[in-house]
PDB file of C-alpha atoms in Angstrom:
ATOM      1  CA  MET A   1     -66.512 125.479  95.539  1.00  0.00           C
ATOM      2  CA  ASP A   2     -68.472 126.590  98.589  1.00  0.00           C
ATOM      3  CA  TRP A   3     -69.214 124.326 101.536  1.00  0.00           C
ATOM      4  CA  MET A   4     -72.722 123.526 100.229  1.00  0.00           C
ATOM      5  CA  GLY A   5     -71.253 122.229  96.985  1.00  0.00           C
ATOM      6  CA  GLY A   6     -68.917 119.948  98.915  1.00  0.00           C
ATOM      7  CA  TYR A   7     -71.767 118.775 101.118  1.00  0.00           C
ATOM      8  CA  LYS A   8     -73.897 118.021  98.066  1.00  0.00           C
ATOM      9  CA  ILE A   9     -71.097 115.906  96.572  1.00  0.00           C
ATOM     10  CA  LEU A  10     -70.782 113.896  99.808  1.00  0.00           C
ATOM     11  CA  ILE A  11     -74.544 113.310  99.944  1.00  0.00           C
ATOM     12  CA  LYS A  12     -74.527 112.224  96.298  1.00  0.00           C
ATOM     13  CA  LYS A  13     -71.682 109.740  96.886  1.00  0.00           C
ATOM     14  CA  ARG A  14     -73.492 108.330  99.912  1.00  0.00           C
ATOM     15  CA  LEU A  15     -76.720 107.924  97.927  1.00  0.00           C
ATOM     16  CA  ILE A  16     -74.905 106.174  95.080  1.00  0.00           C
ATOM     17  CA  THR A  17     -73.357 103.744  97.572  1.00  0.00           C
ATOM     18  CA  GLU A  18     -76.751 103.063  99.162  1.00  0.00           C
ATOM     19  CA  ILE A  19     -78.288 102.553  95.707  1.00  0.00           C
ATOM     20  CA  GLU A  20     -75.620 100.016  94.744  1.00  0.00           C
ATOM     21  CA  ILE A  21     -76.082  98.095  98.010  1.00  0.00           C
ATOM     22  CA  MET A  22     -79.887  98.097  97.724  1.00  0.00           C
ATOM     23  CA  ARG A  23     -79.721  96.980  94.085  1.00  0.00           C
ATOM     24  CA  GLU A  24     -77.487  94.032  95.023  1.00  0.00           C
ATOM     25  CA  ARG A  25     -79.767  93.034  97.914  1.00  0.00           C
ATOM     26  CA  MET A  26     -82.832  93.269  95.698  1.00  0.00           C
ATOM     27  CA  ILE A  27     -81.264  91.071  93.011  1.00  0.00           C
ATOM     28  CA  VAL A  28     -80.282  88.399  95.543  1.00  0.00           C
ATOM     29  CA  THR A  29     -83.737  88.510  97.119  1.00  0.00           C
ATOM     30  CA  ALA A  30     -85.437  88.258  93.721  1.00  0.00           C
ATOM     31  CA  LEU A  31     -83.302  85.238  92.810  1.00  0.00           C
ATOM     32  CA  GLU A  32     -84.028  83.540  96.138  1.00  0.00           C
ATOM     33  CA  GLU A  33     -87.679  84.476  96.660  1.00  0.00           C
ATOM     34  CA  GLY A  34     -88.941  85.449  93.216  1.00  0.00           C
ATOM     35  CA  MET A  35     -89.618  88.723  91.440  1.00  0.00           C
ATOM     36  CA  ASP A  36     -93.063  89.101  92.988  1.00  0.00           C
ATOM     37  CA  SER A  37     -92.133  88.337  96.584  1.00  0.00           C
ATOM     38  CA  ARG A  38     -93.120  90.849  99.230  1.00  0.00           C
ATOM     39  CA  ASN A  39     -89.446  91.464 100.117  1.00  0.00           C
ATOM     40  CA  THR A  40     -88.369  92.036  96.507  1.00  0.00           C
ATOM     41  CA  ILE A  41     -91.183  94.520  95.954  1.00  0.00           C
ATOM     42  CA  ARG A  42     -90.364  96.341  99.212  1.00  0.00           C
ATOM     43  CA  MET A  43     -86.714  96.637  98.205  1.00  0.00           C
ATOM     44  CA  SER A  44     -87.695  97.832  94.742  1.00  0.00           C
ATOM     45  CA  LYS A  45     -89.761 100.623  96.298  1.00  0.00           C
ATOM     46  CA  LEU A  46     -86.890 101.618  98.579  1.00  0.00           C
ATOM     47  CA  LEU A  47     -84.539 101.633  95.593  1.00  0.00           C
ATOM     48  CA  ASP A  48     -86.978 103.875  93.719  1.00  0.00           C
ATOM     49  CA  GLN A  49     -86.973 106.313  96.649  1.00  0.00           C
ATOM     50  CA  LEU A  50     -83.181 106.435  96.692  1.00  0.00           C
ATOM     51  CA  LEU A  51     -83.062 106.993  92.931  1.00  0.00           C
ATOM     52  CA  ASN A  52     -85.610 109.803  93.239  1.00  0.00           C
ATOM     53  CA  GLU A  53     -83.503 111.456  95.954  1.00  0.00           C
ATOM     54  CA  LEU A  54     -80.445 111.238  93.702  1.00  0.00           C
ATOM     55  CA  ASP A  55     -82.423 112.731  90.821  1.00  0.00           C
ATOM     56  CA  LYS A  56     -83.493 115.678  93.005  1.00  0.00           C
ATOM     57  CA  LEU A  57     -79.846 116.410  93.846  1.00  0.00           C
ATOM     58  CA  ASP A  58     -79.006 116.671  90.141  1.00  0.00           C
ATOM     59  CA  LYS A  59     -81.628 119.359  89.525  1.00  0.00           C
TER      60      LYS A  59
END
């Protein structure tokens, strides 16, 4: 594996960790503030961005 492959794996692991953390935060916020709260929606959009970044790495 070249250095770019190793770098890509590290980035992917970091993204997965960030996705898991954001998902947990979003769930807690939704339970506390409601599914349609401004904070829940903002976190959902951020989670979507992270998932899109992860998807781009897999292509």
